Short mmCIF file of C-alpha atoms and ligand atoms in Angstrom, two decimals:
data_model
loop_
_atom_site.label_atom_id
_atom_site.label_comp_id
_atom_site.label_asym_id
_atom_site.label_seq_id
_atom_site.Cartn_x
_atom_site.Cartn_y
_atom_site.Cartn_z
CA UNK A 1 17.13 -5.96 -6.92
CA UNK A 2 14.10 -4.32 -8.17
CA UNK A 3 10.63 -3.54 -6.57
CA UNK A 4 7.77 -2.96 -9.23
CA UNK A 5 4.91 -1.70 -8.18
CA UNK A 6 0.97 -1.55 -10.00
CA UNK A 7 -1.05 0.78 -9.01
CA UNK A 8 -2.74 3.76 -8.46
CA UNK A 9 -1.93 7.65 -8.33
CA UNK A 10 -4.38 9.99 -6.85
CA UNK A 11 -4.04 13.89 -5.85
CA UNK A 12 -4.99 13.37 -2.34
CA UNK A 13 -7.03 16.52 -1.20
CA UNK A 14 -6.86 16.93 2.37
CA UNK A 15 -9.09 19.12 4.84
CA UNK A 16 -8.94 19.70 7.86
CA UNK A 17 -12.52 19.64 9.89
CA UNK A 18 -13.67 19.39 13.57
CA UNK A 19 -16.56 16.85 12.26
CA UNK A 20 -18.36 15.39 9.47
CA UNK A 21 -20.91 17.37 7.81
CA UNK A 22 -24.34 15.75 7.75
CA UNK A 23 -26.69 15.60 4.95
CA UNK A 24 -27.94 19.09 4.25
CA UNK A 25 -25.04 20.85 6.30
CA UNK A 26 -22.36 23.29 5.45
CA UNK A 27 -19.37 22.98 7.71
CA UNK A 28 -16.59 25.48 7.26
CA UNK A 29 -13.56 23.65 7.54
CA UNK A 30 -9.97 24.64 9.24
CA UNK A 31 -7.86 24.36 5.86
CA UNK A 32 -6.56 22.33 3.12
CA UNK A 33 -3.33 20.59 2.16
CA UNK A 34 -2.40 18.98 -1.39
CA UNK A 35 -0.70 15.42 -1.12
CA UNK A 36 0.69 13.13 -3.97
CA UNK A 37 -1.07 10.26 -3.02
CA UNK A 38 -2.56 6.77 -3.91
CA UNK A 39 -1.81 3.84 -2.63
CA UNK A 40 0.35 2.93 -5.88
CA UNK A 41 2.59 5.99 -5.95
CA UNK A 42 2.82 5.55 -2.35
CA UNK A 43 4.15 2.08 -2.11
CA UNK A 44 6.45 2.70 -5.16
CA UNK A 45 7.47 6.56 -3.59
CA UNK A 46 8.17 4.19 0.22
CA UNK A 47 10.13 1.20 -1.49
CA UNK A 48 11.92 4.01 -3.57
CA UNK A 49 13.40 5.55 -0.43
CA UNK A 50 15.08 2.54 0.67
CA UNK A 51 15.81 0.82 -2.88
CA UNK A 52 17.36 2.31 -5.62
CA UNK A 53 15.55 0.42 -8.54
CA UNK A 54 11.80 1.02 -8.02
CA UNK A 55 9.62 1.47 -11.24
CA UNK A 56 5.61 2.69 -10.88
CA UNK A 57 3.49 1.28 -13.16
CA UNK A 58 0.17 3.16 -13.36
CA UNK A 59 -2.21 5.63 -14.94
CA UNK A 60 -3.49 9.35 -14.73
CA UNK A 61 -5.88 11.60 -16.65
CA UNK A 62 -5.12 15.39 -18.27
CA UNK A 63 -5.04 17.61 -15.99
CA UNK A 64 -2.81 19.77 -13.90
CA UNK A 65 -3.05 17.57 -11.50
CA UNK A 66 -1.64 14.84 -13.67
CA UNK A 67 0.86 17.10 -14.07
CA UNK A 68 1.86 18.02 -10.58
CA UNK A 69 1.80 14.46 -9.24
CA UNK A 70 4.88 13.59 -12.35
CA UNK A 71 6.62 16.61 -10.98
CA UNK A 72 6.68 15.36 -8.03
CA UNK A 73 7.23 11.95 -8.08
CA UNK A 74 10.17 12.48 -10.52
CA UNK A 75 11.79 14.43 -7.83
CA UNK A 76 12.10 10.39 -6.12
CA UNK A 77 14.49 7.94 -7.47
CA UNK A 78 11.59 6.00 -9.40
CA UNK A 79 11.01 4.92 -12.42
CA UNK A 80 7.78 5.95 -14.12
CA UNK A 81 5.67 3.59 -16.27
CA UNK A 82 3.03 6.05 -15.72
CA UNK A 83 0.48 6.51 -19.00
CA UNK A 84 -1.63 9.26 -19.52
CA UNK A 85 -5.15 9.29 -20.33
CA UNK A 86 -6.68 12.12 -22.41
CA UNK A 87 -10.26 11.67 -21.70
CA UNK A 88 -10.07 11.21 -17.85
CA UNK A 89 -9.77 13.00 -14.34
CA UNK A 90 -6.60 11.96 -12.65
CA UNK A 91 -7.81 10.25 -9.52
CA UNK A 92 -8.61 12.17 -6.20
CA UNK A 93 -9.01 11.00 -2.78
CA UNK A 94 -11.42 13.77 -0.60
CA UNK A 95 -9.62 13.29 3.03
CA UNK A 96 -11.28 14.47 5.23
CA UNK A 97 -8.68 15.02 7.91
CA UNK A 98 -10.76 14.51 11.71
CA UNK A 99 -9.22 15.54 15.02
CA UNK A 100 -9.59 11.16 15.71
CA UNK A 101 -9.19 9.87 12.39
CA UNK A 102 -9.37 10.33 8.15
CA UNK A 103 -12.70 9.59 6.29
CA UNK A 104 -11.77 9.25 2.41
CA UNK A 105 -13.49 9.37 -0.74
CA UNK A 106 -11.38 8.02 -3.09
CA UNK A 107 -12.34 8.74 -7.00
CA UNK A 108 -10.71 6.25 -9.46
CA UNK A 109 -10.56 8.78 -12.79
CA UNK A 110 -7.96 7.84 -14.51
CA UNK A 111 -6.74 4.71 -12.59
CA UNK A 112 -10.01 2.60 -13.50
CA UNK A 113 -8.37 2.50 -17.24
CA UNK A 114 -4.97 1.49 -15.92
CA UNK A 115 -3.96 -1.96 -18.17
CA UNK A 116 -0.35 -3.06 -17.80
CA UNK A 117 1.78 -3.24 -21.16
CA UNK A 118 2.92 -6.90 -20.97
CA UNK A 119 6.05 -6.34 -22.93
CA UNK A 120 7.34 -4.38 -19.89
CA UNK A 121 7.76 -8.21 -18.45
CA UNK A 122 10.78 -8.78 -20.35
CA UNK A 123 12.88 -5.96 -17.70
CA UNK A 124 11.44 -8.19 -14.80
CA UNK A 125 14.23 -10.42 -12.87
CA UNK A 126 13.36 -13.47 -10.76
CA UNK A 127 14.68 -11.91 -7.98
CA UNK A 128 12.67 -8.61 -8.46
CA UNK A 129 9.35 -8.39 -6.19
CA UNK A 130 6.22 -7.37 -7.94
CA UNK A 131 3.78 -5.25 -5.29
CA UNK A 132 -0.15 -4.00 -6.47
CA UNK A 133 -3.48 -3.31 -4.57
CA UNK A 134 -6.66 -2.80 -5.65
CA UNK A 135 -7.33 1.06 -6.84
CA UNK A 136 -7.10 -0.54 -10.29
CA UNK A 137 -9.29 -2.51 -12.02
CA UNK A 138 -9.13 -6.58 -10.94
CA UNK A 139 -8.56 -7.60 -14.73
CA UNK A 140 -4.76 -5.32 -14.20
CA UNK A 141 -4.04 -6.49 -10.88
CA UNK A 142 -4.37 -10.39 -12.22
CA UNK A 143 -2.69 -9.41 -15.15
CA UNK A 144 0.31 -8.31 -13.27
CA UNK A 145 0.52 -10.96 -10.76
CA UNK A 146 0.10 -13.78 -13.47
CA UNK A 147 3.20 -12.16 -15.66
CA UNK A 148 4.93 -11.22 -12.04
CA UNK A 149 4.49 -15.01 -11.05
CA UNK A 150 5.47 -16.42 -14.26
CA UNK A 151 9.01 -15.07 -14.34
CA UNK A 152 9.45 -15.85 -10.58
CA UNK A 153 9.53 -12.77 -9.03
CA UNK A 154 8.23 -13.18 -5.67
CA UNK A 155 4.21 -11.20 -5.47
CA UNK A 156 2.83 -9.76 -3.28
CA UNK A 157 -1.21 -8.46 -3.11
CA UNK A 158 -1.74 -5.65 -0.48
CA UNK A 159 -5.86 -6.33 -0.76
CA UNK A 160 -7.05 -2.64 -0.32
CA UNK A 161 -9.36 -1.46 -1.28
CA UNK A 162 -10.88 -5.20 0.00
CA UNK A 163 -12.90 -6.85 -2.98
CA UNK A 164 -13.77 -10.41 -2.48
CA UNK A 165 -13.45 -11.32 -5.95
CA UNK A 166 -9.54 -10.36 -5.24
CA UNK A 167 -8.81 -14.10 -3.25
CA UNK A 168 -9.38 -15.90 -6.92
CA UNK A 169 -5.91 -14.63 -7.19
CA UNK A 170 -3.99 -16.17 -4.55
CA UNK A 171 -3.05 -18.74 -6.74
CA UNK A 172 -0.26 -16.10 -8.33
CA UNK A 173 0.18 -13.79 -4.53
CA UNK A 174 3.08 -15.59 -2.31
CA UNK A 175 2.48 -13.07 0.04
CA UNK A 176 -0.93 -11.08 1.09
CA UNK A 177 -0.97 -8.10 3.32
CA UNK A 178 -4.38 -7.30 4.87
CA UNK A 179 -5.19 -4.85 7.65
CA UNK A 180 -7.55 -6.35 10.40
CA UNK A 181 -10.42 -4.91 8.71
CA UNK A 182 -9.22 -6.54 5.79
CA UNK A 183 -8.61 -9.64 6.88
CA UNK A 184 -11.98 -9.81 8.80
CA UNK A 185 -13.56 -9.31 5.29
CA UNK A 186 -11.40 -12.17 4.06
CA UNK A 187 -12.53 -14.76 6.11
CA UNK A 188 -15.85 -13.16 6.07
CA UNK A 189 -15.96 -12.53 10.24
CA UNK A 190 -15.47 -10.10 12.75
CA UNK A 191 -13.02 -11.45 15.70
CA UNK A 192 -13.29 -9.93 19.14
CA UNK A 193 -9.42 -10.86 20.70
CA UNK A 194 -6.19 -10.99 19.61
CA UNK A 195 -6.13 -15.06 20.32
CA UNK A 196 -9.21 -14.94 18.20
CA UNK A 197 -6.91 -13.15 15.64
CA UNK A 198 -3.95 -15.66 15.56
CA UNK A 199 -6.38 -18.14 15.37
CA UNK A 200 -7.75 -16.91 12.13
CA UNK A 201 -4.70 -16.39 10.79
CA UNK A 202 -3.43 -19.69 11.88
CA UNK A 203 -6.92 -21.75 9.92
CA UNK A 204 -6.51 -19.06 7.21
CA UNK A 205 -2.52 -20.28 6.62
CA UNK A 206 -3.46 -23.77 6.96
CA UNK A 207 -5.57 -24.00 4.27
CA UNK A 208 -3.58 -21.75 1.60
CA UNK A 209 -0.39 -21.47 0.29
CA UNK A 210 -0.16 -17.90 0.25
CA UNK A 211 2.16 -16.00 3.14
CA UNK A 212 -0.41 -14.11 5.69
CA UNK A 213 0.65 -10.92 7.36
CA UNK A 214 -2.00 -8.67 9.05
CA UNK A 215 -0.89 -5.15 9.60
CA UNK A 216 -2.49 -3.77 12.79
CA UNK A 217 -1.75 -0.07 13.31
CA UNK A 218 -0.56 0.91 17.06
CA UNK A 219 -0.23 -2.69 17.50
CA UNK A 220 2.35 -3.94 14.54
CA UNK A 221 2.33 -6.66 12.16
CA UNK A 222 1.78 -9.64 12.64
CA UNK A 223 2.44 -12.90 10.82
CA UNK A 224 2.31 -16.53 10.21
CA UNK A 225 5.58 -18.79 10.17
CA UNK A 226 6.29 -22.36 11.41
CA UNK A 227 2.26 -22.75 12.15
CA UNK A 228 2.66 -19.82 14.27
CA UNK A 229 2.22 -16.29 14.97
CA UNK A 230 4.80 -13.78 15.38
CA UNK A 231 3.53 -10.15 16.48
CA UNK A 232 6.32 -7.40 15.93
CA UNK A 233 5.42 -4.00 17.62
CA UNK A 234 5.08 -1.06 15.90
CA UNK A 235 6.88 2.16 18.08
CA UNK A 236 5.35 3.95 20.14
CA UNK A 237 5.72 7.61 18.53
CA UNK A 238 3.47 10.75 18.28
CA UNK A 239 0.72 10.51 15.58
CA UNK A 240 0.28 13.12 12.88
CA UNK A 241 -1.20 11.20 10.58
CA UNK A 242 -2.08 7.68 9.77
CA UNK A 243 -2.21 8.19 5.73
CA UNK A 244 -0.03 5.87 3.69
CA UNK A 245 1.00 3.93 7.03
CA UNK A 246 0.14 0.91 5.16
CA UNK A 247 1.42 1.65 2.04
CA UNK A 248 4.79 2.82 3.21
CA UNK A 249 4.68 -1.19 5.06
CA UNK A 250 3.85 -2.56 2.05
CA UNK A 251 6.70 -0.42 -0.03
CA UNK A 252 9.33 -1.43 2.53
CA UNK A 253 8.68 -5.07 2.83
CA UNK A 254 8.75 -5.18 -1.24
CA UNK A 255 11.89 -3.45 -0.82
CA UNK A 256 13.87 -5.55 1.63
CA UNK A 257 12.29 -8.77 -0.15
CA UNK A 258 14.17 -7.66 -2.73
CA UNK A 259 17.20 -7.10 -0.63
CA UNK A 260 16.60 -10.73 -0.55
CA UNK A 261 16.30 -10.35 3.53
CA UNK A 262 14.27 -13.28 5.66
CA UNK A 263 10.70 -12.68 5.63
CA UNK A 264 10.75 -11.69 9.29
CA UNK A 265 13.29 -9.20 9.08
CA UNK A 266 11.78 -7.66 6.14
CA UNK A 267 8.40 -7.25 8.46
CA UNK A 268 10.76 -5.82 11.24
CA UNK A 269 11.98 -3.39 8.99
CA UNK A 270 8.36 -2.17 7.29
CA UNK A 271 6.41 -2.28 10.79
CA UNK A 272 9.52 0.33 12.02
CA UNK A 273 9.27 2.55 8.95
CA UNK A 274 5.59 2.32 8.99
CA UNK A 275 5.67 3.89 13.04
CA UNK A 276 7.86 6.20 11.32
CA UNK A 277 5.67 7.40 8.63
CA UNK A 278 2.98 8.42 10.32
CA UNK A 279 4.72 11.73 12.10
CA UNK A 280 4.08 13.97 8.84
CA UNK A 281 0.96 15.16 7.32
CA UNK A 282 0.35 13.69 4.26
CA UNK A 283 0.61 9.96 2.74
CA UNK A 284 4.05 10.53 1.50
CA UNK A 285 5.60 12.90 3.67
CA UNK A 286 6.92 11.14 6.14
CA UNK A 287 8.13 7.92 4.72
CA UNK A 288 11.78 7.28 6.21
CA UNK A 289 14.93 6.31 4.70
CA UNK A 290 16.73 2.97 5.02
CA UNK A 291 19.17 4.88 7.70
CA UNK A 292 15.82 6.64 9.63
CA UNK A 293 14.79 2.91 10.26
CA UNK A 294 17.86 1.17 10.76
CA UNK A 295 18.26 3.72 13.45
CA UNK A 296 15.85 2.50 15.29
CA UNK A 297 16.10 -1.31 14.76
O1 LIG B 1 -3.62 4.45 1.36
C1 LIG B 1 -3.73 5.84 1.35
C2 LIG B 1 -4.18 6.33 0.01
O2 LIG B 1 -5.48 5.86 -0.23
C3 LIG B 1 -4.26 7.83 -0.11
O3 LIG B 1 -3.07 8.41 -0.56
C4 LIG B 1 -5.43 8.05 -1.06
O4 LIG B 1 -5.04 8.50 -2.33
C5 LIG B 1 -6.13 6.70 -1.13
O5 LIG B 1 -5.98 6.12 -2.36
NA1 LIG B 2 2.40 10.58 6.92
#
């Protein structure tokens, strides 16, 4: 069955540095590297490599960046819902690509005026799963989920970038996918331990009806089921980079929810893609097939 996705669409710009600049510096950097990127196209560009039905809902300005990200992601087997704005930027993340780790600056453009045409609703199957994150504005990402939930397909809120104001939607998100930070920000504190972890997760599940995962880099995914918590590992590979690890999870669980697979196998199978993903430069790069994972399952 299908996998919709809402979201965003950036032109990730990504340099390589040794360091941060500080204020009042000039750093000359190492180089620079042009991704398709945004954590809408990338769900929609991961669920698309494993499921032949994946539309992209989103929005991007008029530019030739606009233009090179349609290129592009019309070389996948997507479907594009994708308007375009004549008065805007498309959006841009600045990556700054560390030796450690990625600090980003993402820029909306474009994306902050993505609405969702509710007549596209009537193409929507129960058994479809409806995916979106927060690069949008909140008003869209209801919308969606209320029309999503309405004609049963199953939802499912990735809450990145966090804003609070995002958990007055659980009442239309069966499933929400934090990362730790993310999930320390939903419960409003910092936890020290794994136990401490569960635990949350455990009170968290108790008191709402939506699904918990919490996606935890090197250490996997893990989840709530039967008033307990399951932790499946991510593998152990070498790291290139860690852009669009989460998104490729989140495309690949919408996927194989829509294979209609058992929640926990659908988390097996994004937590292994997700390892996978991160062994190319760039958010999209890297994001496996359905054989890639299975060989490794
Ligand atoms: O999740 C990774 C994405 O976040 C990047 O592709 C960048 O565009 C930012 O939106
Ligand atoms: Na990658």
């Amino acid at each position: 069955m299908s996998v919709i996705v809402l979201g965003s669409l950036n032109m990730d710009i990504v340099m390589k540095t040794n360091q941060l600049p500080i204020i009042g510096q000039t750093l000359l950097g190492e180089d620079v590297d042009y991704f398709i990127g945004g954590k809408g196209a990338n769900q929609a560009v991961a669920a698309s490599r494993v499921n032949d039905a994946t539309t992209l809902i989103g929005t991007v300005g008029n530019d030739a960046f606009a233009d090179k990200i349609l290129t592009t992601l019309n070389q996948e087997s997507l479907t594009l819902q994708v308007t375009k704005e004549n008065n805007h930027a498309t959006g841009i993340a600045a990556i700054f690509k560390l030796p450690q780790d990625n600090a980003i600056v993402v820029l909306p453009g474009a994306n902050a005026t993505c609405t969702i045409d509710e007549t596209l609703v009537q193409q929507w199957q129960a058994t479809d799963t409806f995916l979106t994150q927060l690069e949008i504005p909140l008003a869209t990402v209801a919308t969606g989920l209320k029309l999503a939930k309405q004609s049963g397909l199953t939802t499912i809120l990735n809450p990145a970038p966090f804003h609070v104001d995002c958990l007055e939607l659980l009442p239309d998100i069966d499933i929400i996918t934090p990362n730790e930070t993310e999930f320390a920000q939903m419960i409003g504190k910092e936890f020290t331990s794994d136990e401490a972890l569960e635990a949350a997760m455990l009170a968290w599940s108790k008191q709402h009806a939506t699904r918990l995962l919490v996606t935890r880099g090197k250490q996997g995914t893990s989840f709530v089921e039967n008033n307990s918590v399951t932790t499946i590992p991510a593998l152990a590979v070498t790291v290139v980079d860690t852009t669009g690890a989460g998104d490729t999870f989140n495309g690949l669980l919408a996927a194989e929810l829509a294979e209609q697979k058992s929640f926990a196998d659908a988390v097996r199978f994004a937590t292994i893609g997700a390892s996978l993903s991160v062994q190319q430069l760039g958010a999209q790069s890297g994001m496996p097939t359905r054989e890639a994972i299975h060989s490794y399952m």
